[in-house]
Amino acid sequence: MKISDKIFGAVLICFSLFVLVYARSLPTLPGQNYGSGFFPATAAIFTLGCGGILLVRGMKKKDKMLVLGEWTKSPVLVANICLIPANLIFYMLVSDILGFMPTVIIMLTFTIWWLRRKLKSSFIVAVVSSILIYVFFSKIMLVPLPAGFLGL
């Protein structure tokens, strides 16, 4: 699949303008000329320049805005791609209710099963992976993860 530089350039310009406006609302450090918005604003300025370059180069070319690849004709391959945002949406909707561990076990089990079609091994890999991810983020990195109704 090929997306035109015109589209990417326009998206980068819009995104960088949003970041620039938002970065101005971030607080400054007392006694300093810069604060927490300095780095995002700097990165947004570079992104704005890159978006402008892409947009100008895209305008010079006379190519199509979107060219779909051969894989888009296969419903299974399209479903594989859609599985990623579906997992993210599922996590956002369910993780506070179920908690991190059950949610991730369900997501990983389904994803691995979908790709490999072996339920038992999918579940085992999902449980072991979920435990390792939980220990790393919750215990080592001290990231607060949703506890859910089980309190895990």
mmCIF file of C-alpha atoms in Angstrom:
data_model
loop_
_atom_site.group_PDB
_atom_site.id
_atom_site.type_symbol
_atom_site.label_atom_id
_atom_site.label_comp_id
_atom_site.label_asym_id
_atom_site.label_seq_id
_atom_site.Cartn_x
_atom_site.Cartn_y
_atom_site.Cartn_z
ATOM 1 C CA MET A 1 0.000 0.000 0.000
ATOM 2 C CA LYS A 2 1.326 3.422 -0.938
ATOM 3 C CA ILE A 3 0.036 6.638 0.552
ATOM 4 C CA SER A 4 0.993 9.861 -1.189
ATOM 5 C CA ASP A 5 3.510 12.244 0.356
ATOM 6 C CA LYS A 6 0.816 14.915 0.078
ATOM 7 C CA ILE A 7 -1.309 13.105 2.654
ATOM 8 C CA PHE A 8 1.589 12.346 4.996
ATOM 9 C CA GLY A 9 2.851 15.914 4.730
ATOM 10 C CA ALA A 10 -0.565 17.371 5.526
ATOM 11 C CA VAL A 11 -1.023 15.000 8.479
ATOM 12 C CA LEU A 12 2.426 15.861 9.853
ATOM 13 C CA ILE A 13 1.731 19.582 9.511
ATOM 14 C CA CYS A 14 -1.616 19.292 11.328
ATOM 15 C CA PHE A 15 -0.111 17.114 14.059
ATOM 16 C CA SER A 16 2.868 19.415 14.604
ATOM 17 C CA LEU A 17 0.632 22.504 14.779
ATOM 18 C CA PHE A 18 -1.502 20.752 17.395
ATOM 19 C CA VAL A 19 1.620 19.864 19.418
ATOM 20 C CA LEU A 20 2.928 23.428 19.140
ATOM 21 C CA VAL A 21 -0.327 24.894 20.422
ATOM 22 C CA TYR A 22 -0.570 22.341 23.220
ATOM 23 C CA ALA A 23 3.089 22.768 24.238
ATOM 24 C CA ARG A 24 2.453 26.461 24.869
ATOM 25 C CA SER A 25 -0.110 25.518 27.519
ATOM 26 C CA LEU A 26 2.395 23.451 29.517
ATOM 27 C CA PRO A 27 3.879 25.149 32.601
ATOM 28 C CA THR A 28 7.315 26.731 32.682
ATOM 29 C CA LEU A 29 9.840 26.149 35.438
ATOM 30 C CA PRO A 30 10.157 28.955 38.006
ATOM 31 C CA GLY A 31 13.152 31.126 37.176
ATOM 32 C CA GLN A 32 13.662 29.492 33.769
ATOM 33 C CA ASN A 33 12.805 30.640 30.259
ATOM 34 C CA TYR A 34 11.710 27.156 29.251
ATOM 35 C CA GLY A 35 9.662 24.397 30.813
ATOM 36 C CA SER A 36 7.975 21.136 30.063
ATOM 37 C CA GLY A 37 6.750 22.368 26.669
ATOM 38 C CA PHE A 38 10.229 23.135 25.332
ATOM 39 C CA PHE A 39 11.089 19.689 23.960
ATOM 40 C CA PRO A 40 7.650 18.984 22.433
ATOM 41 C CA ALA A 41 7.687 22.412 20.771
ATOM 42 C CA THR A 42 11.196 21.857 19.404
ATOM 43 C CA ALA A 43 10.257 18.429 18.059
ATOM 44 C CA ALA A 44 7.060 19.883 16.581
ATOM 45 C CA ILE A 45 9.022 22.558 14.719
ATOM 46 C CA PHE A 46 11.226 19.898 13.108
ATOM 47 C CA THR A 47 8.155 17.785 12.338
ATOM 48 C CA LEU A 48 6.461 20.808 10.796
ATOM 49 C CA GLY A 49 9.477 21.311 8.526
ATOM 50 C CA CYS A 50 9.491 17.650 7.506
ATOM 51 C CA GLY A 51 5.755 17.782 6.813
ATOM 52 C CA GLY A 52 6.264 20.868 4.679
ATOM 53 C CA ILE A 53 9.024 19.196 2.685
ATOM 54 C CA LEU A 54 6.864 16.103 2.130
ATOM 55 C CA LEU A 55 3.903 18.222 1.072
ATOM 56 C CA VAL A 56 5.952 20.260 -1.426
ATOM 57 C CA ARG A 57 7.602 17.130 -2.863
ATOM 58 C CA GLY A 58 4.229 15.429 -3.063
ATOM 59 C CA MET A 59 2.721 18.358 -4.955
ATOM 60 C CA LYS A 60 5.454 18.109 -7.584
ATOM 61 C CA LYS A 61 4.640 14.450 -8.225
ATOM 62 C CA LYS A 62 1.529 13.511 -10.134
ATOM 63 C CA ASP A 63 0.892 10.201 -8.412
ATOM 64 C CA LYS A 64 -2.280 8.755 -6.938
ATOM 65 C CA MET A 65 -3.201 9.671 -3.373
ATOM 66 C CA LEU A 66 -3.636 6.033 -2.327
ATOM 67 C CA VAL A 67 -2.585 2.804 -4.017
ATOM 68 C CA LEU A 68 -3.748 -0.379 -2.291
ATOM 69 C CA GLY A 69 -1.465 -3.386 -2.173
ATOM 70 C CA GLU A 70 -2.336 -6.932 -3.113
ATOM 71 C CA TRP A 71 -2.679 -7.932 0.551
ATOM 72 C CA THR A 72 -5.779 -5.718 0.909
ATOM 73 C CA LYS A 73 -7.723 -8.159 -1.271
ATOM 74 C CA SER A 74 -7.343 -10.913 1.349
ATOM 75 C CA PRO A 75 -9.921 -10.685 4.176
ATOM 76 C CA VAL A 76 -7.668 -12.727 6.476
ATOM 77 C CA LEU A 77 -4.715 -10.368 6.056
ATOM 78 C CA VAL A 78 -6.939 -7.325 6.553
ATOM 79 C CA ALA A 79 -8.352 -8.948 9.714
ATOM 80 C CA ASN A 80 -4.787 -9.555 10.953
ATOM 81 C CA ILE A 81 -4.033 -5.851 10.598
ATOM 82 C CA CYS A 82 -7.328 -4.852 12.246
ATOM 83 C CA LEU A 83 -6.489 -7.088 15.213
ATOM 84 C CA ILE A 84 -3.966 -4.555 16.536
ATOM 85 C CA PRO A 85 -6.340 -1.577 16.918
ATOM 86 C CA ALA A 86 -9.089 -3.960 18.080
ATOM 87 C CA ASN A 87 -6.810 -5.129 20.915
ATOM 88 C CA LEU A 88 -6.050 -1.527 21.889
ATOM 89 C CA ILE A 89 -9.733 -0.620 21.975
ATOM 90 C CA PHE A 90 -10.539 -3.780 23.950
ATOM 91 C CA TYR A 91 -7.811 -2.924 26.482
ATOM 92 C CA MET A 92 -9.054 0.646 26.903
ATOM 93 C CA LEU A 93 -12.652 -0.470 27.411
ATOM 94 C CA VAL A 94 -12.101 -3.485 29.659
ATOM 95 C CA SER A 95 -8.839 -3.108 31.616
ATOM 96 C CA ASP A 96 -10.259 -0.946 34.408
ATOM 97 C CA ILE A 97 -13.050 -3.461 34.982
ATOM 98 C CA LEU A 98 -11.166 -6.750 34.622
ATOM 99 C CA GLY A 99 -7.712 -5.552 35.546
ATOM 100 C CA PHE A 100 -4.422 -5.804 33.701
ATOM 101 C CA MET A 101 -3.757 -9.532 34.037
ATOM 102 C CA PRO A 102 -7.109 -10.968 32.865
ATOM 103 C CA THR A 103 -7.366 -8.398 30.064
ATOM 104 C CA VAL A 104 -3.901 -9.092 28.699
ATOM 105 C CA ILE A 105 -4.353 -12.854 29.008
ATOM 106 C CA ILE A 106 -7.579 -12.638 26.978
ATOM 107 C CA MET A 107 -5.988 -10.363 24.376
ATOM 108 C CA LEU A 108 -2.841 -12.446 23.950
ATOM 109 C CA THR A 109 -4.694 -15.759 23.932
ATOM 110 C CA PHE A 110 -7.052 -14.568 21.224
ATOM 111 C CA THR A 111 -4.303 -12.927 19.152
ATOM 112 C CA ILE A 112 -1.986 -15.927 19.255
ATOM 113 C CA TRP A 113 -4.883 -18.303 18.602
ATOM 114 C CA TRP A 114 -6.012 -16.176 15.653
ATOM 115 C CA LEU A 115 -2.553 -16.303 14.089
ATOM 116 C CA ARG A 116 -1.605 -19.920 14.965
ATOM 117 C CA ARG A 117 -4.947 -21.720 15.588
ATOM 118 C CA LYS A 118 -3.632 -23.655 18.618
ATOM 119 C CA LEU A 119 -5.696 -22.764 21.693
ATOM 120 C CA LYS A 120 -3.795 -24.650 24.409
ATOM 121 C CA SER A 121 -0.348 -23.326 23.507
ATOM 122 C CA SER A 122 -1.825 -19.853 22.909
ATOM 123 C CA PHE A 123 -3.193 -19.795 26.441
ATOM 124 C CA ILE A 124 0.065 -21.017 27.990
ATOM 125 C CA VAL A 125 2.158 -18.448 26.122
ATOM 126 C CA ALA A 126 -0.361 -15.712 27.008
ATOM 127 C CA VAL A 127 -0.274 -16.512 30.732
ATOM 128 C CA VAL A 128 3.524 -16.704 30.918
ATOM 129 C CA SER A 129 3.921 -13.514 28.848
ATOM 130 C CA SER A 130 1.342 -11.664 30.942
ATOM 131 C CA ILE A 131 3.110 -12.603 34.164
ATOM 132 C CA LEU A 132 6.476 -11.452 32.796
ATOM 133 C CA ILE A 133 5.006 -8.177 31.520
ATOM 134 C CA TYR A 134 3.218 -7.603 34.837
ATOM 135 C CA VAL A 135 6.349 -8.235 36.903
ATOM 136 C CA PHE A 136 8.492 -6.005 34.693
ATOM 137 C CA PHE A 137 6.133 -3.035 34.593
ATOM 138 C CA SER A 138 4.469 -3.305 38.004
ATOM 139 C CA LYS A 139 7.295 -4.528 40.227
ATOM 140 C CA ILE A 140 10.495 -3.407 38.501
ATOM 141 C CA MET A 141 9.419 -0.210 36.686
ATOM 142 C CA LEU A 142 6.768 0.619 39.341
ATOM 143 C CA VAL A 143 4.123 1.457 36.728
ATOM 144 C CA PRO A 144 0.622 1.412 38.228
ATOM 145 C CA LEU A 145 -1.466 -1.093 36.260
ATOM 146 C CA PRO A 146 -5.258 -1.442 36.467
ATOM 147 C CA ALA A 147 -6.187 -3.771 39.348
ATOM 148 C CA GLY A 148 -9.742 -4.556 38.278
ATOM 149 C CA PHE A 149 -12.260 -6.415 40.398
ATOM 150 C CA LEU A 150 -9.718 -9.084 41.386
ATOM 151 C CA GLY A 151 -7.339 -6.540 42.871
ATOM 152 C CA LEU A 152 -4.300 -7.955 41.068
#
